[in-house]
Amino acid sequence: MEQTMATTSMAKTVMVPAQATKQTLKPKLRAEGIDMAFTRDGTSVPVLENVKLEVHEGEFVCLLGPSGCGKSTLLNVIAGFLSPTHGQVLIDGEAVRGPDPRRIFVFQERGVFPWLTVEGNIGFGLFKLSKKERAERIAHYITLVGLQGFEKAYPQELSGGMKQRLEVARALAVNPDMLFLDEPFGALDSITRLIMRRELLRIWEAERKTIIFVTHDIEEAVQLSDRVVVMSARPAKIQRVVEIDIAHPRDISSSRYLELRDGIFEQIGLAHKV
Amino acid sequence: MTLLGQPMKWERYFWPLFAAGVLLLLWHFSVRWSHTKIFPSPVDVVRGTAELIRKGVLLHYVVDSLRRVSAGYLGAAVLAIPAGLLLGWYPAAAAVVNPTIQMLRPISPIAWIPVSIIWFGVGDLAAIYLIFLASFFSILVASINGVRNVPSMYRRAGRNFGLSPAKLIARVVFPAALPQVIVGLRIALGIAWLVVVAAEMIAVDSGLGYLVIDSRNSGKRYDLVVAAMILIGLTGLALDTIFRRIEKLRSVRWGFRNES
């Protein structure tokens, strides 16, 4: 089902033009029949069941589901931190066998290294570059995420939103093809979260990375992504893939936005009433 | 001192000195009123200290004690930190040696005195070995636990950026474990300072521990005994203050919650 959605997304050209040109028919990432089970107290607990997913170059995909449904597990499998019980993940036609600097995982803001300064964190993955190149790269990403003036600050001196931007900058600095974000704004207050979403879209438009973004927030998924992959409760299956055919910047009171958002609410089994 | 808010700058020094002064007065009058002939008053102790300075032994003994502590303690740190990092990193290896470590750890270094005299003779080496033993296990256990407590997120982030295992230990695991290692180093230095005094009472003929036992044995000079005790305390305080400074360094301060 999600494959048909993906193909239709290619046929239409309603999305941001820069992205449409980057897309090719060959998927960047293909997850084939992923099963994942953890063993707990001697019994096997299935977490992922026959997950199939395709993601295209430059695409922004949200994995959406209730807390504890296994969407983070799926992201960890895709990133190579966990190996699935069955199935495999292919990226650029190559099976994923472990983490790779071409694909950086962004944790909640606690993933920055507290013993390094802002500069030290951004430069962390740049050990293969010359000193001069490293300094240039660091300066570029400090500007991109708006942390000028905090170069020598330690993470504990930064706010939650700044730490999150720092972690995104650290990831982008090694120039990866893909970013995996695991509920990156989950620990932030709601105002900061809104600002961070806009920042992320701005950075994505500037850098054109393929992004897989895990969230349990329906609004967040609809505001950010090209496609929302709705996952069921555990064991997680892909319930539906919803294409968000609204150009950025998105008007979150437009009828199309509300229609898509309410569709997902219904899909998850929640009427949009409190 | 106001109840709310920060104490004034002068108050931070004044009140601790005031408390020490009150204790000194209490000591002084206790000696006076009890008419003791053996126990010295603070004034006697000051005179005794002046005598030690005149004879040139005071600085000499402090330096000797510190030299023994430095040798044993630094030797222990140089061996225990890398060993702890490796054992923390390879839990299987740690499981093999852990029972032995836990068995050796509760043996007081004092109990090792006879054995160390057999191995190293009566002299500096025996004392240094005791300090080494006293420091080694605290540093080792703190390093192992420090590595174990490194959040897996940091390790995963390090691997994600393509670090080799050796680089991962040097650039992620060690700095992440460092605050706990420093706590172990600080505890170990405290124990080392306790043990050097005990070791010097038996195995050598210089140092502050020797000063305590020698002053008592040769003429019951309790003014010198107490002077030596106060020097031991002050030197220990100075060593601990150095460590508090280290804990405030910006690259490790994050690991000490209450320092903020």
mmCIF file with all atom_site columns, N, CA, C and O in Angstrom, chain B residues 80-121:
data_model
loop_
_atom_site.group_PDB
_atom_site.id
_atom_site.type_symbol
_atom_site.label_atom_id
_atom_site.label_alt_id
_atom_site.label_comp_id
_atom_site.label_asym_id
_atom_site.label_entity_id
_atom_site.label_seq_id
_atom_site.pdbx_PDB_ins_code
_atom_site.Cartn_x
_atom_site.Cartn_y
_atom_site.Cartn_z
_atom_site.occupancy
_atom_site.B_iso_or_equiv
_atom_site.pdbx_formal_charge
_atom_site.auth_seq_id
_atom_site.auth_comp_id
_atom_site.auth_asym_id
_atom_site.auth_atom_id
_atom_site.pdbx_PDB_model_num
ATOM 1   N N  . ALA B 1 80  ? 45.813 1.966   37.553 1.00 0.00 ? 80  ALA B N  1
ATOM 2   C CA . ALA B 1 80  ? 44.402 1.639   37.812 1.00 0.00 ? 80  ALA B CA 1
ATOM 3   C C  . ALA B 1 80  ? 43.459 2.278   36.797 1.00 0.00 ? 80  ALA B C  1
ATOM 4   O O  . ALA B 1 80  ? 42.442 1.685   36.452 1.00 0.00 ? 80  ALA B O  1
ATOM 5   N N  . ILE B 1 81  ? 43.773 3.484   36.309 1.00 0.00 ? 81  ILE B N  1
ATOM 6   C CA . ILE B 1 81  ? 42.837 4.131   35.382 1.00 0.00 ? 81  ILE B CA 1
ATOM 7   C C  . ILE B 1 81  ? 42.739 3.359   34.063 1.00 0.00 ? 81  ILE B C  1
ATOM 8   O O  . ILE B 1 81  ? 41.639 2.984   33.653 1.00 0.00 ? 81  ILE B O  1
ATOM 9   N N  . PRO B 1 82  ? 43.866 3.052   33.388 1.00 0.00 ? 82  PRO B N  1
ATOM 10  C CA . PRO B 1 82  ? 43.723 2.261   32.158 1.00 0.00 ? 82  PRO B CA 1
ATOM 11  C C  . PRO B 1 82  ? 43.120 0.883   32.410 1.00 0.00 ? 82  PRO B C  1
ATOM 12  O O  . PRO B 1 82  ? 42.259 0.430   31.638 1.00 0.00 ? 82  PRO B O  1
ATOM 13  N N  . ALA B 1 83  ? 43.524 0.239   33.522 1.00 0.00 ? 83  ALA B N  1
ATOM 14  C CA . ALA B 1 83  ? 42.957 -1.085  33.830 1.00 0.00 ? 83  ALA B CA 1
ATOM 15  C C  . ALA B 1 83  ? 41.452 -0.975  34.037 1.00 0.00 ? 83  ALA B C  1
ATOM 16  O O  . ALA B 1 83  ? 40.684 -1.804  33.535 1.00 0.00 ? 83  ALA B O  1
ATOM 17  N N  . GLY B 1 84  ? 41.023 0.069   34.746 1.00 0.00 ? 84  GLY B N  1
ATOM 18  C CA . GLY B 1 84  ? 39.593 0.256   35.001 1.00 0.00 ? 84  GLY B CA 1
ATOM 19  C C  . GLY B 1 84  ? 38.825 0.536   33.725 1.00 0.00 ? 84  GLY B C  1
ATOM 20  O O  . GLY B 1 84  ? 37.728 0.022   33.531 1.00 0.00 ? 84  GLY B O  1
ATOM 21  N N  . LEU B 1 85  ? 39.412 1.344   32.835 1.00 0.00 ? 85  LEU B N  1
ATOM 22  C CA . LEU B 1 85  ? 38.737 1.643   31.565 1.00 0.00 ? 85  LEU B CA 1
ATOM 23  C C  . LEU B 1 85  ? 38.537 0.352   30.774 1.00 0.00 ? 85  LEU B C  1
ATOM 24  O O  . LEU B 1 85  ? 37.460 0.094   30.231 1.00 0.00 ? 85  LEU B O  1
ATOM 25  N N  . LEU B 1 86  ? 39.574 -0.483  30.715 1.00 0.00 ? 86  LEU B N  1
ATOM 26  C CA . LEU B 1 86  ? 39.472 -1.724  29.944 1.00 0.00 ? 86  LEU B CA 1
ATOM 27  C C  . LEU B 1 86  ? 38.481 -2.692  30.576 1.00 0.00 ? 86  LEU B C  1
ATOM 28  O O  . LEU B 1 86  ? 37.660 -3.292  29.883 1.00 0.00 ? 86  LEU B O  1
ATOM 29  N N  . LEU B 1 87  ? 38.547 -2.818  31.909 1.00 0.00 ? 87  LEU B N  1
ATOM 30  C CA . LEU B 1 87  ? 37.632 -3.754  32.572 1.00 0.00 ? 87  LEU B CA 1
ATOM 31  C C  . LEU B 1 87  ? 36.188 -3.262  32.473 1.00 0.00 ? 87  LEU B C  1
ATOM 32  O O  . LEU B 1 87  ? 35.263 -4.059  32.352 1.00 0.00 ? 87  LEU B O  1
ATOM 33  N N  . GLY B 1 88  ? 36.002 -1.956  32.510 1.00 0.00 ? 88  GLY B N  1
ATOM 34  C CA . GLY B 1 88  ? 34.657 -1.420  32.333 1.00 0.00 ? 88  GLY B CA 1
ATOM 35  C C  . GLY B 1 88  ? 34.150 -1.657  30.917 1.00 0.00 ? 88  GLY B C  1
ATOM 36  O O  . GLY B 1 88  ? 32.979 -1.889  30.681 1.00 0.00 ? 88  GLY B O  1
ATOM 37  N N  . TRP B 1 89  ? 35.073 -1.609  29.964 1.00 0.00 ? 89  TRP B N  1
ATOM 38  C CA . TRP B 1 89  ? 34.708 -1.754  28.557 1.00 0.00 ? 89  TRP B CA 1
ATOM 39  C C  . TRP B 1 89  ? 34.418 -3.207  28.209 1.00 0.00 ? 89  TRP B C  1
ATOM 40  O O  . TRP B 1 89  ? 33.571 -3.495  27.376 1.00 0.00 ? 89  TRP B O  1
ATOM 41  N N  . TYR B 1 90  ? 35.153 -4.145  28.842 1.00 0.00 ? 90  TYR B N  1
ATOM 42  C CA . TYR B 1 90  ? 34.946 -5.577  28.576 1.00 0.00 ? 90  TYR B CA 1
ATOM 43  C C  . TYR B 1 90  ? 34.353 -6.229  29.820 1.00 0.00 ? 90  TYR B C  1
ATOM 44  O O  . TYR B 1 90  ? 35.082 -6.739  30.673 1.00 0.00 ? 90  TYR B O  1
ATOM 45  N N  . PRO B 1 91  ? 33.010 -6.217  29.939 1.00 0.00 ? 91  PRO B N  1
ATOM 46  C CA . PRO B 1 91  ? 32.373 -6.750  31.155 1.00 0.00 ? 91  PRO B CA 1
ATOM 47  C C  . PRO B 1 91  ? 32.758 -8.213  31.412 1.00 0.00 ? 91  PRO B C  1
ATOM 48  O O  . PRO B 1 91  ? 32.840 -8.627  32.575 1.00 0.00 ? 91  PRO B O  1
ATOM 49  N N  . ALA B 1 92  ? 33.034 -8.977  30.359 1.00 0.00 ? 92  ALA B N  1
ATOM 50  C CA . ALA B 1 92  ? 33.391 -10.388 30.552 1.00 0.00 ? 92  ALA B CA 1
ATOM 51  C C  . ALA B 1 92  ? 34.692 -10.482 31.341 1.00 0.00 ? 92  ALA B C  1
ATOM 52  O O  . ALA B 1 92  ? 34.810 -11.279 32.283 1.00 0.00 ? 92  ALA B O  1
ATOM 53  N N  . ALA B 1 93  ? 35.678 -9.647  30.996 1.00 0.00 ? 93  ALA B N  1
ATOM 54  C CA . ALA B 1 93  ? 36.950 -9.650  31.722 1.00 0.00 ? 93  ALA B CA 1
ATOM 55  C C  . ALA B 1 93  ? 36.739 -9.183  33.153 1.00 0.00 ? 93  ALA B C  1
ATOM 56  O O  . ALA B 1 93  ? 37.325 -9.734  34.094 1.00 0.00 ? 93  ALA B O  1
ATOM 57  N N  . ALA B 1 94  ? 35.871 -8.181  33.327 1.00 0.00 ? 94  ALA B N  1
ATOM 58  C CA . ALA B 1 94  ? 35.613 -7.665  34.670 1.00 0.00 ? 94  ALA B CA 1
ATOM 59  C C  . ALA B 1 94  ? 34.997 -8.754  35.547 1.00 0.00 ? 94  ALA B C  1
ATOM 60  O O  . ALA B 1 94  ? 35.343 -8.890  36.718 1.00 0.00 ? 94  ALA B O  1
ATOM 61  N N  . ALA B 1 95  ? 34.099 -9.566  34.956 1.00 0.00 ? 95  ALA B N  1
ATOM 62  C CA . ALA B 1 95  ? 33.460 -10.625 35.733 1.00 0.00 ? 95  ALA B CA 1
ATOM 63  C C  . ALA B 1 95  ? 34.488 -11.639 36.220 1.00 0.00 ? 95  ALA B C  1
ATOM 64  O O  . ALA B 1 95  ? 34.340 -12.210 37.303 1.00 0.00 ? 95  ALA B O  1
ATOM 65  N N  . VAL B 1 96  ? 35.557 -11.839 35.433 1.00 0.00 ? 96  VAL B N  1
ATOM 66  C CA . VAL B 1 96  ? 36.585 -12.810 35.810 1.00 0.00 ? 96  VAL B CA 1
ATOM 67  C C  . VAL B 1 96  ? 37.382 -12.324 37.021 1.00 0.00 ? 96  VAL B C  1
ATOM 68  O O  . VAL B 1 96  ? 37.633 -13.075 37.959 1.00 0.00 ? 96  VAL B O  1
ATOM 69  N N  . VAL B 1 97  ? 37.773 -11.045 37.011 1.00 0.00 ? 97  VAL B N  1
ATOM 70  C CA . VAL B 1 97  ? 38.653 -10.565 38.080 1.00 0.00 ? 97  VAL B CA 1
ATOM 71  C C  . VAL B 1 97  ? 37.904 -9.915  39.239 1.00 0.00 ? 97  VAL B C  1
ATOM 72  O O  . VAL B 1 97  ? 38.483 -9.678  40.289 1.00 0.00 ? 97  VAL B O  1
ATOM 73  N N  . ASN B 1 98  ? 36.607 -9.660  39.038 1.00 0.00 ? 98  ASN B N  1
ATOM 74  C CA . ASN B 1 98  ? 35.871 -8.926  40.066 1.00 0.00 ? 98  ASN B CA 1
ATOM 75  C C  . ASN B 1 98  ? 35.878 -9.598  41.444 1.00 0.00 ? 98  ASN B C  1
ATOM 76  O O  . ASN B 1 98  ? 36.123 -8.924  42.450 1.00 0.00 ? 98  ASN B O  1
ATOM 77  N N  . PRO B 1 99  ? 35.638 -10.920 41.547 1.00 0.00 ? 99  PRO B N  1
ATOM 78  C CA . PRO B 1 99  ? 35.662 -11.530 42.893 1.00 0.00 ? 99  PRO B CA 1
ATOM 79  C C  . PRO B 1 99  ? 36.995 -11.305 43.599 1.00 0.00 ? 99  PRO B C  1
ATOM 80  O O  . PRO B 1 99  ? 37.021 -11.001 44.797 1.00 0.00 ? 99  PRO B O  1
ATOM 81  N N  . THR B 1 100 ? 38.103 -11.437 42.875 1.00 0.00 ? 100 THR B N  1
ATOM 82  C CA . THR B 1 100 ? 39.416 -11.221 43.486 1.00 0.00 ? 100 THR B CA 1
ATOM 83  C C  . THR B 1 100 ? 39.552 -9.777  43.962 1.00 0.00 ? 100 THR B C  1
ATOM 84  O O  . THR B 1 100 ? 40.026 -9.527  45.072 1.00 0.00 ? 100 THR B O  1
ATOM 85  N N  . ILE B 1 101 ? 39.116 -8.825  43.115 1.00 0.00 ? 101 ILE B N  1
ATOM 86  C CA . ILE B 1 101 ? 39.211 -7.416  43.501 1.00 0.00 ? 101 ILE B CA 1
ATOM 87  C C  . ILE B 1 101 ? 38.402 -7.173  44.767 1.00 0.00 ? 101 ILE B C  1
ATOM 88  O O  . ILE B 1 101 ? 38.870 -6.558  45.718 1.00 0.00 ? 101 ILE B O  1
ATOM 89  N N  . GLN B 1 102 ? 37.169 -7.713  44.779 1.00 0.00 ? 102 GLN B N  1
ATOM 90  C CA . GLN B 1 102 ? 36.292 -7.465  45.923 1.00 0.00 ? 102 GLN B CA 1
ATOM 91  C C  . GLN B 1 102 ? 36.821 -8.123  47.190 1.00 0.00 ? 102 GLN B C  1
ATOM 92  O O  . GLN B 1 102 ? 36.510 -7.689  48.294 1.00 0.00 ? 102 GLN B O  1
ATOM 93  N N  . MET B 1 103 ? 37.608 -9.213  47.026 1.00 0.00 ? 103 MET B N  1
ATOM 94  C CA . MET B 1 103 ? 38.192 -9.877  48.186 1.00 0.00 ? 103 MET B CA 1
ATOM 95  C C  . MET B 1 103 ? 39.389 -9.072  48.711 1.00 0.00 ? 103 MET B C  1
ATOM 96  O O  . MET B 1 103 ? 39.568 -8.929  49.925 1.00 0.00 ? 103 MET B O  1
ATOM 97  N N  . LEU B 1 104 ? 40.196 -8.541  47.809 1.00 0.00 ? 104 LEU B N  1
ATOM 98  C CA . LEU B 1 104 ? 41.399 -7.806  48.232 1.00 0.00 ? 104 LEU B CA 1
ATOM 99  C C  . LEU B 1 104 ? 41.060 -6.415  48.780 1.00 0.00 ? 104 LEU B C  1
ATOM 100 O O  . LEU B 1 104 ? 41.759 -5.897  49.642 1.00 0.00 ? 104 LEU B O  1
ATOM 101 N N  . ARG B 1 105 ? 39.971 -5.837  48.247 1.00 0.00 ? 105 ARG B N  1
ATOM 102 C CA . ARG B 1 105 ? 39.660 -4.448  48.558 1.00 0.00 ? 105 ARG B CA 1
ATOM 103 C C  . ARG B 1 105 ? 39.428 -4.176  50.049 1.00 0.00 ? 105 ARG B C  1
ATOM 104 O O  . ARG B 1 105 ? 39.898 -3.165  50.563 1.00 0.00 ? 105 ARG B O  1
ATOM 105 N N  . PRO B 1 106 ? 38.679 -5.058  50.763 1.00 0.00 ? 106 PRO B N  1
ATOM 106 C CA . PRO B 1 106 ? 38.429 -4.714  52.165 1.00 0.00 ? 106 PRO B CA 1
ATOM 107 C C  . PRO B 1 106 ? 39.619 -4.936  53.098 1.00 0.00 ? 106 PRO B C  1
ATOM 108 O O  . PRO B 1 106 ? 39.534 -4.609  54.279 1.00 0.00 ? 106 PRO B O  1
ATOM 109 N N  . ILE B 1 107 ? 40.736 -5.511  52.600 1.00 0.00 ? 107 ILE B N  1
ATOM 110 C CA . ILE B 1 107 ? 41.892 -5.714  53.486 1.00 0.00 ? 107 ILE B CA 1
ATOM 111 C C  . ILE B 1 107 ? 42.538 -4.355  53.733 1.00 0.00 ? 107 ILE B C  1
ATOM 112 O O  . ILE B 1 107 ? 42.981 -3.689  52.794 1.00 0.00 ? 107 ILE B O  1
ATOM 113 N N  . SER B 1 108 ? 42.588 -3.959  54.989 1.00 0.00 ? 108 SER B N  1
ATOM 114 C CA . SER B 1 108 ? 43.188 -2.667  55.311 1.00 0.00 ? 108 SER B CA 1
ATOM 115 C C  . SER B 1 108 ? 44.652 -2.654  54.899 1.00 0.00 ? 108 SER B C  1
ATOM 116 O O  . SER B 1 108 ? 45.365 -3.639  55.097 1.00 0.00 ? 108 SER B O  1
ATOM 117 N N  . PRO B 1 109 ? 45.112 -1.555  54.323 1.00 0.00 ? 109 PRO B N  1
ATOM 118 C CA . PRO B 1 109 ? 46.532 -1.479  53.938 1.00 0.00 ? 109 PRO B CA 1
ATOM 119 C C  . PRO B 1 109 ? 47.437 -1.725  55.145 1.00 0.00 ? 109 PRO B C  1
ATOM 120 O O  . PRO B 1 109 ? 48.547 -2.222  54.985 1.00 0.00 ? 109 PRO B O  1
ATOM 121 N N  . ILE B 1 110 ? 46.947 -1.401  56.335 1.00 0.00 ? 110 ILE B N  1
ATOM 122 C CA . ILE B 1 110 ? 47.747 -1.616  57.551 1.00 0.00 ? 110 ILE B CA 1
ATOM 123 C C  . ILE B 1 110 ? 48.085 -3.103  57.702 1.00 0.00 ? 110 ILE B C  1
ATOM 124 O O  . ILE B 1 110 ? 49.173 -3.464  58.149 1.00 0.00 ? 110 ILE B O  1
ATOM 125 N N  . ALA B 1 111 ? 47.120 -3.958  57.323 1.00 0.00 ? 111 ALA B N  1
ATOM 126 C CA . ALA B 1 111 ? 47.346 -5.389  57.437 1.00 0.00 ? 111 ALA B CA 1
ATOM 127 C C  . ALA B 1 111 ? 48.453 -5.872  56.493 1.00 0.00 ? 111 ALA B C  1
ATOM 128 O O  . ALA B 1 111 ? 49.024 -6.942  56.690 1.00 0.00 ? 111 ALA B O  1
ATOM 129 N N  . TRP B 1 112 ? 48.740 -5.063  55.485 1.00 0.00 ? 112 TRP B N  1
ATOM 130 C CA . TRP B 1 112 ? 49.793 -5.423  54.522 1.00 0.00 ? 112 TRP B CA 1
ATOM 131 C C  . TRP B 1 112 ? 51.196 -5.076  55.033 1.00 0.00 ? 112 TRP B C  1
ATOM 132 O O  . TRP B 1 112 ? 52.183 -5.421  54.394 1.00 0.00 ? 112 TRP B O  1
ATOM 133 N N  . ILE B 1 113 ? 51.279 -4.344  56.152 1.00 0.00 ? 113 ILE B N  1
ATOM 134 C CA . ILE B 1 113 ? 52.589 -3.847  56.589 1.00 0.00 ? 113 ILE B CA 1
ATOM 135 C C  . ILE B 1 113 ? 53.620 -4.977  56.737 1.00 0.00 ? 113 ILE B C  1
ATOM 136 O O  . ILE B 1 113 ? 54.707 -4.891  56.146 1.00 0.00 ? 113 ILE B O  1
ATOM 137 N N  . PRO B 1 114 ? 53.295 -6.070  57.459 1.00 0.00 ? 114 PRO B N  1
ATOM 138 C CA . PRO B 1 114 ? 54.321 -7.124  57.585 1.00 0.00 ? 114 PRO B CA 1
ATOM 139 C C  . PRO B 1 114 ? 54.763 -7.669  56.234 1.00 0.00 ? 114 PRO B C  1
ATOM 140 O O  . PRO B 1 114 ? 55.959 -7.858  55.991 1.00 0.00 ? 114 PRO B O  1
ATOM 141 N N  . VAL B 1 115 ? 53.784 -7.929  55.373 1.00 0.00 ? 115 VAL B N  1
ATOM 142 C CA . VAL B 1 115 ? 54.114 -8.497  54.063 1.00 0.00 ? 115 VAL B CA 1
ATOM 143 C C  . VAL B 1 115 ? 54.978 -7.532  53.264 1.00 0.00 ? 115 VAL B C  1
ATOM 144 O O  . VAL B 1 115 ? 55.973 -7.934  52.628 1.00 0.00 ? 115 VAL B O  1
ATOM 145 N N  . SER B 1 116 ? 54.635 -6.247  53.298 1.00 0.00 ? 116 SER B N  1
ATOM 146 C CA . SER B 1 116 ? 55.407 -5.308  52.490 1.00 0.00 ? 116 SER B CA 1
ATOM 147 C C  . SER B 1 116 ? 56.826 -5.152  53.040 1.00 0.00 ? 116 SER B C  1
ATOM 148 O O  . SER B 1 116 ? 57.750 -4.888  52.282 1.00 0.00 ? 116 SER B O  1
ATOM 149 N N  . ILE B 1 117 ? 57.001 -5.359  54.360 1.00 0.00 ? 117 ILE B N  1
ATOM 150 C CA . ILE B 1 117 ? 58.361 -5.289  54.909 1.00 0.00 ? 117 ILE B CA 1
ATOM 151 C C  . ILE B 1 117 ? 59.182 -6.499  54.452 1.00 0.00 ? 117 ILE B C  1
ATOM 152 O O  . ILE B 1 117 ? 60.365 -6.368  54.114 1.00 0.00 ? 117 ILE B O  1
ATOM 153 N N  . ILE B 1 118 ? 58.534 -7.668  54.370 1.00 0.00 ? 118 ILE B N  1
ATOM 154 C CA . ILE B 1 118 ? 59.255 -8.838  53.840 1.00 0.00 ? 118 ILE B CA 1
ATOM 155 C C  . ILE B 1 118 ? 59.692 -8.575  52.400 1.00 0.00 ? 118 ILE B C  1
ATOM 156 O O  . ILE B 1 118 ? 60.820 -8.858  52.003 1.00 0.00 ? 118 ILE B O  1
ATOM 157 N N  . TRP B 1 119 ? 58.770 -8.011  51.616 1.00 0.00 ? 119 TRP B N  1
ATOM 158 C CA . TRP B 1 119 ? 59.067 -7.848  50.183 1.00 0.00 ? 119 TRP B CA 1
ATOM 159 C C  . TRP B 1 119 ? 60.053 -6.716  49.916 1.00 0.00 ? 119 TRP B C  1
ATOM 160 O O  . TRP B 1 119 ? 60.915 -6.834  49.060 1.00 0.00 ? 119 TRP B O  1
ATOM 161 N N  . PHE B 1 120 ? 59.865 -5.609  50.636 1.00 0.00 ? 120 PHE B N  1
ATOM 162 C CA . PHE B 1 120 ? 60.633 -4.411  50.269 1.00 0.00 ? 120 PHE B CA 1
ATOM 163 C C  . PHE B 1 120 ? 61.601 -3.961  51.360 1.00 0.00 ? 120 PHE B C  1
ATOM 164 O O  . PHE B 1 120 ? 62.310 -2.983  51.177 1.00 0.00 ? 120 PHE B O  1
ATOM 165 N N  . GLY B 1 121 ? 61.636 -4.668  52.498 1.00 0.00 ? 121 GLY B N  1
ATOM 166 C CA . GLY B 1 121 ? 62.521 -4.268  53.577 1.00 0.00 ? 121 GLY B CA 1
ATOM 167 C C  . GLY B 1 121 ? 61.960 -3.073  54.316 1.00 0.00 ? 121 GLY B C  1
ATOM 168 O O  . GLY B 1 121 ? 60.952 -2.488  53.911 1.00 0.00 ? 121 GLY B O  1
#
